[in-house]
Amino acid sequence: MATDFSETTATDAVVRSFSETPDDRLKAVLTSLTVHLHNFVREIEPTQHEWEQGIDFLTDVGHMCDGIRQEFILLSDVLGVSMLVDAINNRKPVGATESTVLGPFHVVDSPELELGSDIALAGDAKRCVVRGKVRSVDSSTIPGAVVDVWQADDAGFYDIQLPDLIPERNLRGLFTADDEGAFWFRTIIPKYYPIPADGPVGNLLRASHRHPYRPAHIHFISGAEGYSPVTTHLFIEGSPYLDDDTVFGVKESLVRAVQQVDDAPLAQHYGVANPFDLIEFDIVLNTVADTARVTA
């Protein structure tokens, strides 16, 4: 017997339509999506015109996606969904380095460099030394840990944003920690920058009177055999937008000061002029077993 589709029967009717879904996880996802989406529509009560505007917005977001630009990830970022998914999937023991979003400018083939290398391939900005150790939650150092880094330049641009002006692989490097878990490299202090705001997500930010800026930061991915890798940021203390990151990525534990060091022998060791800027950033990994216990 047919059942009229109405405000009262709509949700149950759609949920029932998924009852034969063989994959239990997919069935649960579709059921929950239907229930929450229908509740959203009932709460907002969109007009037909507003519903069509919503469809047009999502269509525009899709049209803005290509091999370099992913507007749907950008939308997820500014709505805080990316960081929420990250938080759910990266529950860690106390003391482990906190994670944050990967961002759209990572490349899978960062150049393998010797410790101490200068990752800035262009410009004459003052060099800064970044150093730290990779260790476990119990404070044991992790020799041979991999540390992948990438960042914007002192104007707020990544190499892949301006390929005709910035050398390929500028401000990128893949390092291997020494026998004491230590790593260090030379770079420049990055600048805060806006996320791409020339598309529908930018229009959304402007319509809601939100800015598009992220505070200055350096990206890190670090991992080692037997340990869960971490994707994180080093945020520069004093940068604008630390309290108002448009993608909600800042965590207090990841903010570091730029120290002024006056030590001629140490400057000579690092290959920089004295006095020099120094940022210290240890990375604390948790074991795969620890991760399993926390997420179970």
mmCIF file of N, CA and C in Angstrom, residues 90-94 137-138 226-228 285-296:
data_model
loop_
_atom_site.group_PDB
_atom_site.id
_atom_site.type_symbol
_atom_site.label_atom_id
_atom_site.label_comp_id
_atom_site.label_asym_id
_atom_site.label_seq_id
_atom_site.Cartn_x
_atom_site.Cartn_y
_atom_site.Cartn_z
ATOM 1 N N ASN A 90 42.615 11.491 15.413
ATOM 2 C CA ASN A 90 43.946 11.632 15.989
ATOM 3 C C ASN A 90 43.881 11.846 17.494
ATOM 4 N N ARG A 91 43.096 11.026 18.161
ATOM 5 C CA ARG A 91 43.097 11.059 19.619
ATOM 6 C C ARG A 91 44.427 10.504 20.106
ATOM 7 N N LYS A 92 45.112 11.257 20.960
ATOM 8 C CA LYS A 92 46.477 10.914 21.336
ATOM 9 C C LYS A 92 46.657 10.849 22.841
ATOM 10 N N PRO A 93 47.663 10.096 23.287
ATOM 11 C CA PRO A 93 47.990 10.120 24.716
ATOM 12 C C PRO A 93 48.482 11.503 25.122
ATOM 13 N N VAL A 94 48.363 11.820 26.386
ATOM 14 C CA VAL A 94 48.851 13.105 26.900
ATOM 15 C C VAL A 94 50.350 13.217 26.617
ATOM 16 N N VAL A 137 56.548 9.479 23.734
ATOM 17 C CA VAL A 137 55.856 10.047 24.900
ATOM 18 C C VAL A 137 56.631 9.787 26.187
ATOM 19 N N ASP A 138 57.396 8.699 26.239
ATOM 20 C CA ASP A 138 58.192 8.401 27.438
ATOM 21 C C ASP A 138 59.542 9.105 27.433
ATOM 22 N N GLY A 226 56.993 1.787 13.846
ATOM 23 C CA GLY A 226 56.440 1.465 15.162
ATOM 24 C C GLY A 226 55.693 2.604 15.815
ATOM 25 N N TYR A 227 55.707 3.790 15.170
ATOM 26 C CA TYR A 227 55.040 4.976 15.725
ATOM 27 C C TYR A 227 53.987 5.495 14.747
ATOM 28 N N SER A 228 52.935 6.071 15.294
ATOM 29 C CA SER A 228 51.920 6.687 14.456
ATOM 30 C C SER A 228 52.427 8.037 13.967
ATOM 31 N N LEU A 285 56.024 11.579 19.286
ATOM 32 C CA LEU A 285 55.197 10.576 18.635
ATOM 33 C C LEU A 285 54.711 9.544 19.642
ATOM 34 N N ASN A 286 53.551 8.999 19.385
ATOM 35 C CA ASN A 286 53.054 7.903 20.194
ATOM 36 C C ASN A 286 53.147 6.611 19.387
ATOM 37 N N THR A 287 53.349 5.505 20.070
ATOM 38 C CA THR A 287 53.495 4.234 19.381
ATOM 39 C C THR A 287 52.170 3.804 18.759
ATOM 40 N N VAL A 288 52.261 2.922 17.803
ATOM 41 C CA VAL A 288 51.052 2.376 17.180
ATOM 42 C C VAL A 288 50.168 1.716 18.231
ATOM 43 N N ALA A 289 50.804 1.022 19.183
ATOM 44 C CA ALA A 289 50.028 0.368 20.245
ATOM 45 C C ALA A 289 49.328 1.379 21.119
ATOM 46 N N ASP A 290 50.013 2.501 21.439
ATOM 47 C CA ASP A 290 49.375 3.552 22.237
ATOM 48 C C ASP A 290 48.180 4.138 21.503
ATOM 49 N N THR A 291 48.342 4.356 20.194
ATOM 50 C CA THR A 291 47.254 4.905 19.392
ATOM 51 C C THR A 291 46.049 3.977 19.425
ATOM 52 N N ALA A 292 46.300 2.676 19.309
ATOM 53 C CA ALA A 292 45.199 1.709 19.311
ATOM 54 C C ALA A 292 44.441 1.751 20.635
ATOM 55 N N ARG A 293 45.183 1.915 21.748
ATOM 56 C CA ARG A 293 44.506 1.959 23.059
ATOM 57 C C ARG A 293 43.661 3.221 23.205
ATOM 58 N N VAL A 294 44.170 4.356 22.717
ATOM 59 C CA VAL A 294 43.452 5.613 22.865
ATOM 60 C C VAL A 294 42.195 5.651 22.011
ATOM 61 N N THR A 295 42.276 5.073 20.805
ATOM 62 C CA THR A 295 41.146 5.135 19.888
ATOM 63 C C THR A 295 40.162 3.990 20.054
ATOM 64 N N ALA A 296 40.523 2.987 20.862
ATOM 65 C CA ALA A 296 39.629 1.829 21.018
ATOM 66 C C ALA A 296 38.368 2.214 21.764
#
